[in-house]
Short mmCIF file of C-alpha atoms in Angstrom, two decimals:
data_model
loop_
_atom_site.label_atom_id
_atom_site.label_comp_id
_atom_site.label_asym_id
_atom_site.label_seq_id
_atom_site.Cartn_x
_atom_site.Cartn_y
_atom_site.Cartn_z
CA MET A 500 60.40 36.12 8.34
CA ILE A 501 58.52 39.28 7.36
CA LYS A 502 56.00 37.19 5.41
CA SER A 503 55.42 35.04 8.48
CA ILE A 504 54.83 38.08 10.68
CA VAL A 505 52.39 39.59 8.17
CA THR A 506 50.48 36.31 7.93
CA THR A 507 50.27 36.10 11.72
CA LEU A 508 49.02 39.68 12.00
CA LEU A 509 46.39 39.12 9.30
CA THR A 510 45.16 35.96 10.99
CA PHE A 511 45.02 37.74 14.35
CA GLY A 512 43.19 40.68 12.80
CA MET A 513 40.61 38.46 11.16
CA SER A 514 40.06 36.67 14.47
CA LEU A 515 39.45 40.00 16.20
CA LEU A 516 37.04 41.03 13.43
CA ALA A 517 35.08 37.80 13.79
CA PHE A 518 35.02 38.24 17.55
CA ALA A 519 33.72 41.79 17.23
CA GLN A 520 30.88 40.89 14.87
CA GLU A 521 27.35 40.63 16.19
CA PRO A 522 26.11 37.03 16.41
CA ILE A 523 23.90 35.72 13.62
CA ILE A 524 20.40 35.06 14.96
CA ILE A 525 18.46 32.30 13.21
CA LYS A 526 14.79 32.13 14.21
CA MET A 527 13.26 28.66 14.17
CA GLY A 528 9.54 27.99 13.90
CA ASN A 529 8.48 25.42 16.47
CA VAL A 530 5.55 22.99 16.10
CA ILE A 531 5.83 21.89 19.73
CA GLY A 532 3.59 24.11 21.87
CA ASP A 533 3.88 24.68 25.59
CA GLY A 534 0.72 22.65 26.14
CA SER A 535 -1.70 22.74 29.06
CA PRO A 536 -0.61 22.49 32.70
CA GLY A 537 0.20 18.88 33.56
CA ARG A 538 1.02 17.83 30.03
CA MET A 539 3.71 15.21 29.86
CA PRO A 540 6.69 16.89 28.14
CA LEU A 541 7.56 15.58 24.70
CA HIS A 542 11.21 14.88 24.07
CA THR A 543 11.27 16.80 20.78
CA GLY A 544 11.29 20.10 22.65
CA LYS A 545 14.26 18.92 24.70
CA ILE A 546 16.14 17.98 21.54
CA GLN A 547 15.48 21.42 20.07
CA LYS A 548 16.95 23.05 23.17
CA LEU A 549 19.96 20.73 23.06
CA ILE A 550 20.59 21.60 19.42
CA ALA A 551 20.26 25.34 20.10
CA LYS A 552 22.66 25.13 23.05
CA ASN A 553 25.25 23.18 21.06
CA ILE A 554 25.02 25.46 18.03
CA SER A 555 26.06 28.35 20.24
CA LYS A 556 28.80 26.20 21.78
CA TYR A 557 30.21 24.81 18.54
CA THR A 558 30.18 28.18 16.76
CA ASP A 559 31.76 30.03 19.70
CA GLY A 560 28.58 32.07 20.05
CA GLN A 561 28.69 33.28 16.45
CA VAL A 562 25.29 31.70 15.70
CA ILE A 563 22.27 32.00 18.01
CA TRP A 564 19.52 29.45 17.29
CA GLU A 565 16.40 31.17 18.62
CA ILE A 566 13.48 28.80 19.18
CA LEU A 567 10.20 30.69 18.88
CA ASP A 568 7.21 29.85 21.07
CA GLY A 569 5.30 26.86 19.76
CA LYS A 570 2.07 27.00 17.77
CA ARG A 571 2.08 30.73 17.05
CA ASP A 572 -0.86 31.94 14.98
CA ASP A 573 1.47 33.73 12.58
CA ILE A 574 3.48 30.56 11.87
CA PRO A 575 1.00 27.85 10.74
CA VAL A 576 2.57 24.40 10.83
CA PHE A 577 1.59 23.54 7.26
CA LEU A 578 3.24 26.73 5.95
CA MET A 579 6.48 26.44 7.92
CA SER A 580 8.46 24.92 5.05
CA ALA A 581 7.44 27.68 2.64
CA MET A 582 8.05 30.33 5.31
CA THR A 583 11.54 28.95 5.89
CA ALA A 584 12.22 29.20 2.15
CA LYS A 585 11.09 32.84 2.22
CA GLY A 586 13.09 33.58 5.35
CA ASP A 587 11.56 36.88 6.49
CA VAL A 588 9.74 35.58 9.60
CA ILE A 589 11.55 32.32 10.32
CA GLN A 590 14.82 31.16 8.84
CA ALA A 591 14.55 27.57 10.01
CA THR A 592 11.98 25.11 11.30
CA ASN A 593 11.58 21.74 12.94
CA VAL A 594 8.68 20.21 11.05
CA PRO A 595 7.06 16.73 11.03
CA SER A 596 8.04 15.31 7.68
CA LEU A 597 4.74 13.45 7.43
CA PHE A 598 3.05 16.85 7.10
CA MET A 599 4.50 17.45 3.65
CA PRO A 600 1.77 16.61 1.13
CA ARG A 601 3.86 17.83 -1.78
CA VAL A 602 6.40 15.07 -1.15
CA PRO A 603 4.36 11.84 -1.21
CA GLU A 604 7.49 9.75 -0.66
CA MET A 605 7.37 10.90 2.98
CA LEU A 606 4.54 8.42 3.47
CA ILE A 607 7.23 5.74 3.58
CA GLN A 608 7.45 6.50 7.30
CA SER A 609 3.81 5.52 7.79
CA ILE A 610 4.15 2.00 6.35
CA PRO A 611 3.18 -0.23 9.30
CA PHE A 612 6.08 -2.31 10.65
CA LEU A 613 8.58 -1.22 8.02
CA PHE A 614 10.89 -0.51 10.95
CA GLU A 615 11.79 -3.28 13.39
CA SER A 616 13.32 -1.58 16.42
CA ASP A 617 14.85 1.55 17.91
CA GLU A 618 18.20 0.50 16.46
CA HIS A 619 16.50 0.40 13.07
CA SER A 620 15.18 3.92 13.68
CA ARG A 621 18.68 5.09 14.60
CA ARG A 622 20.26 3.59 11.49
CA PHE A 623 17.72 5.30 9.25
CA MET A 624 19.00 8.76 10.17
CA ASN A 625 21.55 9.87 7.55
CA SER A 626 21.09 6.64 5.58
CA GLU A 627 20.76 6.77 1.80
CA PRO A 628 16.91 6.59 1.97
CA ASP A 629 16.87 9.42 4.53
CA LEU A 630 19.14 11.60 2.39
CA TRP A 631 17.07 10.75 -0.69
CA MET A 632 13.87 11.92 1.00
CA SER A 633 15.70 15.01 2.23
CA SER A 634 16.70 15.82 -1.34
CA LYS A 635 13.03 15.55 -2.37
CA VAL A 636 12.12 18.11 0.29
CA GLU A 637 14.98 20.40 -0.72
CA GLU A 638 13.92 20.34 -4.38
CA THR A 639 10.23 20.85 -3.61
CA TYR A 640 10.48 23.59 -0.99
CA ASN A 641 13.78 25.26 -1.96
CA VAL A 642 15.28 24.80 1.50
CA LYS A 643 18.33 23.12 3.00
CA VAL A 644 17.62 20.00 5.09
CA LEU A 645 20.02 19.78 8.02
CA GLY A 646 18.85 16.35 9.14
CA SER A 647 16.07 14.13 10.45
CA ILE A 648 15.36 13.75 14.16
CA HIS A 649 13.52 10.69 15.49
CA HIS A 650 10.23 11.74 17.06
CA SER A 651 8.09 8.68 17.78
CA ASN A 652 7.34 5.07 16.94
CA ALA A 653 5.16 4.31 19.98
CA VAL A 654 1.67 3.74 18.57
CA SER A 655 -1.07 3.61 21.15
CA ILE A 656 -4.32 1.75 20.43
CA ASN A 657 -6.79 3.01 23.05
CA SER A 658 -10.12 1.21 23.10
CA ILE A 659 -13.34 0.43 24.95
CA THR A 660 -12.75 -3.30 24.49
CA PRO A 661 -9.35 -4.97 23.92
CA ILE A 662 -7.74 -4.70 20.47
CA ILE A 663 -5.39 -7.67 20.14
CA GLU A 664 -5.90 -8.97 16.59
CA PRO A 665 -6.41 -6.94 13.38
CA GLU A 666 -9.98 -8.27 13.15
CA ASP A 667 -10.80 -6.53 16.45
CA PHE A 668 -11.00 -3.22 14.55
CA GLY A 669 -13.98 -4.56 12.57
CA ASN A 670 -17.33 -2.81 13.07
CA LYS A 671 -15.84 -0.29 15.52
CA ILE A 672 -15.99 3.50 15.39
CA LEU A 673 -12.32 4.26 14.76
CA ASN A 674 -10.47 7.54 15.10
CA ASP A 675 -7.52 6.88 12.82
CA PHE A 676 -4.02 8.31 12.75
CA SER A 677 -4.23 9.75 9.24
CA GLU A 678 -6.29 9.61 6.06
CA SER A 679 -3.19 8.17 4.41
CA TRP A 680 -3.99 4.94 6.27
CA LEU A 681 -7.32 4.44 4.50
CA PRO A 682 -5.83 1.58 2.38
CA LEU A 683 -5.35 -0.45 5.59
CA TRP A 684 -9.08 -1.01 5.94
CA GLN A 685 -9.81 -2.76 2.64
CA ASN A 686 -10.53 -6.12 4.29
CA ILE A 687 -11.27 -5.23 7.89
CA LYS A 688 -14.10 -2.70 7.91
CA PRO A 689 -14.55 -0.32 10.84
CA LYS A 690 -18.12 0.88 11.35
CA LYS A 691 -16.94 4.47 10.87
CA ILE A 692 -13.58 6.23 10.52
CA THR A 693 -12.94 9.74 11.85
CA TYR A 694 -9.83 11.93 11.98
CA ILE A 695 -10.06 13.95 15.17
CA GLY A 696 -6.67 15.61 15.47
CA TYR A 697 -4.39 16.39 18.38
CA ALA A 698 -5.79 19.84 19.20
CA GLU A 699 -9.43 18.71 19.28
CA ALA A 700 -8.52 15.63 21.29
CA ALA A 701 -6.58 17.75 23.78
CA GLU A 702 -9.80 19.71 24.33
CA GLY A 703 -11.70 16.51 25.14
CA ALA A 704 -13.27 15.58 21.80
CA LEU A 705 -12.51 11.88 22.31
CA VAL A 706 -13.73 11.63 25.90
CA GLY A 707 -16.62 14.10 26.22
CA LYS A 708 -20.19 13.06 26.94
CA ASP A 709 -20.99 13.13 23.22
CA ALA A 710 -17.96 11.03 22.23
CA THR A 711 -18.79 7.91 20.21
CA THR A 712 -15.26 6.75 19.32
CA GLU A 713 -14.56 3.17 20.36
CA VAL A 714 -10.94 2.88 19.18
CA ASN A 715 -8.30 5.60 18.85
CA ILE A 716 -4.94 5.21 17.10
CA GLY A 717 -2.42 7.79 18.19
CA MET A 718 0.86 8.54 19.91
CA LEU A 719 1.41 7.08 23.36
CA GLN A 720 2.90 10.38 24.55
CA ASN A 721 -0.37 12.22 23.82
CA ASN A 722 -2.64 10.01 25.94
CA HIS A 723 -2.27 12.03 29.11
CA ILE A 724 -3.09 15.49 27.74
CA GLN A 725 -6.00 14.00 25.77
CA ARG A 726 -7.30 12.28 28.95
CA LEU A 727 -7.95 9.07 27.03
CA TYR A 728 -7.88 7.07 30.27
CA GLU A 729 -11.27 8.57 31.17
CA ARG A 730 -13.05 6.63 28.43
CA TYR A 731 -10.70 3.96 27.07
CA LYS A 732 -9.71 1.40 29.69
CA HIS A 733 -7.71 -0.81 27.31
CA LEU A 734 -4.45 0.09 25.60
CA THR A 735 -2.35 -1.96 23.20
CA LEU A 736 1.16 -0.64 22.64
CA VAL A 737 2.21 -1.31 19.04
CA PRO A 738 5.83 -0.25 18.45
CA ASN A 739 6.80 0.71 14.90
CA MET A 740 3.30 0.74 13.44
CA TYR A 741 4.66 4.02 12.10
CA ASN A 742 7.91 5.93 12.54
CA ILE A 743 7.78 9.71 12.67
CA TYR A 744 10.85 11.85 12.05
CA TYR A 745 11.07 15.62 12.25
CA MET A 746 13.16 17.46 9.68
CA ILE A 747 15.31 20.46 10.53
CA LEU A 748 15.10 22.92 7.62
CA ILE A 749 17.02 26.15 7.06
CA ASN A 750 16.74 28.93 4.49
CA ASN A 751 19.17 28.39 1.60
CA ASP A 752 20.44 31.98 1.52
CA VAL A 753 21.00 31.99 5.27
CA TRP A 754 22.88 28.69 5.07
CA ASN A 755 25.03 29.78 2.14
CA GLY A 756 25.86 33.01 3.96
CA LEU A 757 27.39 31.19 6.91
CA SER A 758 31.10 30.51 7.16
CA GLU A 759 32.42 26.96 6.89
CA PHE A 760 33.17 27.06 10.62
CA GLN A 761 29.58 28.08 11.41
CA GLN A 762 28.09 25.44 9.11
CA ASP A 763 30.29 22.78 10.69
CA GLY A 764 29.16 23.83 14.16
CA ILE A 765 25.49 23.59 13.18
CA ASN A 766 26.01 20.18 11.58
CA ARG A 767 27.75 18.91 14.73
CA ALA A 768 24.85 20.13 16.88
CA ILE A 769 22.28 18.46 14.61
CA ASN A 770 24.24 15.21 14.77
CA ASP A 771 24.23 15.39 18.57
CA GLY A 772 20.46 15.89 18.47
CA GLN A 773 20.02 12.86 16.24
CA LYS A 774 22.04 10.68 18.60
CA ALA A 775 20.06 11.91 21.60
CA SER A 776 16.64 11.51 19.95
CA ILE A 777 16.45 7.71 20.30
CA ALA A 778 17.33 7.70 24.02
CA MET A 779 15.08 10.68 24.75
CA HIS A 780 12.17 9.01 22.97
CA LEU A 781 12.63 5.83 25.01
CA ASP A 782 12.66 7.88 28.21
CA THR A 783 9.46 9.68 27.21
CA MET A 784 7.80 6.39 26.25
CA MET A 785 8.58 4.81 29.63
CA HIS A 786 7.19 7.92 31.33
CA ALA A 787 4.00 7.61 29.27
CA ILE A 788 3.63 3.89 30.05
CA GLY A 789 3.88 4.67 33.76
CA LEU A 790 1.26 7.40 33.55
CA ASN A 791 -1.21 5.13 31.75
CA GLN A 792 -0.73 2.34 34.27
CA VAL A 793 -1.21 4.70 37.21
CA GLU A 794 -4.42 5.96 35.59
CA GLY A 795 -5.88 2.45 35.67
CA VAL A 796 -5.58 1.51 31.99
CA GLN A 797 -5.24 -2.20 31.17
CA PHE A 798 -1.95 -2.28 29.28
CA HIS A 799 -1.11 -4.87 26.61
CA PHE A 800 2.32 -5.05 24.98
CA GLN A 801 2.04 -6.50 21.49
CA THR A 802 3.80 -9.86 21.21
CA SER A 803 6.06 -10.92 18.34
CA ALA A 804 3.42 -13.33 17.03
CA GLU A 805 0.73 -10.63 17.13
CA ARG A 806 3.05 -8.18 15.38
CA GLU A 807 3.58 -10.69 12.58
CA ARG A 808 -0.17 -11.07 12.08
CA TRP A 809 -0.67 -7.29 12.06
CA LYS A 810 2.18 -6.86 9.58
CA THR A 811 0.72 -9.52 7.28
CA GLU A 812 -2.61 -7.67 7.26
CA PHE A 813 -1.50 -4.04 7.06
CA TYR A 814 2.01 -3.80 5.58
CA PRO A 815 1.30 -4.90 1.96
CA LYS A 816 -1.66 -2.54 1.59
CA MET A 817 0.22 0.56 2.68
CA LEU A 818 3.33 -0.47 0.77
CA LYS A 819 1.32 -0.66 -2.46
CA SER A 820 -0.37 2.68 -1.78
CA VAL A 821 2.89 4.53 -1.05
CA ILE A 822 4.60 3.22 -4.18
CA GLU A 823 1.60 4.08 -6.36
CA LYS A 824 1.44 7.67 -5.03
CA SER A 825 5.15 8.30 -5.50
CA SER A 826 6.47 10.44 -8.35
CA ASP A 827 9.13 7.75 -8.88
CA PRO A 828 7.62 4.34 -7.98
CA GLN A 829 10.69 2.29 -8.91
CA LYS A 830 13.08 4.43 -6.86
CA THR A 831 10.65 4.50 -3.95
CA ALA A 832 10.46 0.70 -3.94
CA GLU A 833 14.27 0.54 -3.96
CA MET A 834 14.51 2.92 -1.00
CA ILE A 835 11.96 0.89 0.97
CA ASP A 836 14.04 -2.23 0.35
CA GLN A 837 17.11 -0.38 1.58
CA ILE A 838 15.32 0.66 4.77
CA GLU A 839 14.35 -2.95 5.44
CA ASN A 840 17.96 -4.05 4.89
CA LEU A 841 19.39 -1.56 7.40
CA VAL A 842 19.11 -4.16 10.17
CA LYS A 843 19.69 -7.38 8.24
CA ASP A 844 22.84 -8.00 10.25
CA LEU A 845 20.77 -8.12 13.46
CA GLU A 846 18.58 -11.02 12.34
CA TRP A 847 18.93 -14.38 14.09
CA GLN A 848 21.11 -16.74 12.09
#
């Protein structure tokens, strides 16, 4: 009886102590900026806010996930992973995993048409290949990966003249998605390839009076802020030409210093964010399609037959390049096979 009373008092006392403690504030670097007035909101920012809200909820307010303003000069996007590992300015970050040059296996996500559908994208999160790539990031950057969040698979081909077949890229001035895609153009030769990034494009580099670009490969959600409709009157929507995930990273010491209850609450919030990311991306994509149509762009949705021809042309070249660049080619090839097999049960019998 006495033992039971003592145990109850100790439990009650520990609860009061936990209640009295100041909340733990974890500052997260944010690659999503506020953008210019009129910019179509990206869903990634909404997911971040959802995660932050649920972390507070699931930890009973013991952990505050503070999202810092996007694109701060003192938190460069390419240094966010290292800054998270250090932990003195930011203790966590939401970073595009394609921006990790020290982990070449991340280029798996840029293999054209590796993914088949939004259901495929959903199944990738927390799959063995996803966890394998997360472990690569953890080893390289000395951080804890909390999970991958789906960001985008809506590739937008904006052009002066229609781009329907792979050969239509030939002899055009192309602003490409990334230098990692250079292997795609071994057979089909653009006249010139440039890599004008998001920030420059948002300032009008692709539509100004001196612009020479004839074809731009980018994210559908960025078309509006980049005003691509002013110059490019044709748009081909190519789903799953790449699949971009953002990784949520946290400082190892901060993570290890949390209680099991707090860690569980954070994991639950991340899982909620993952589930929401597919639906939020679809909502954003439909919003972007509507904006482009209102702005007078001739919209073309890639057909299944066209997709097959594009995949035949582009997939093998990027597959070969990614495997060759990997630190473990055999394992990388195995993981790619596993990604492909994630939706085998959905194939027509």
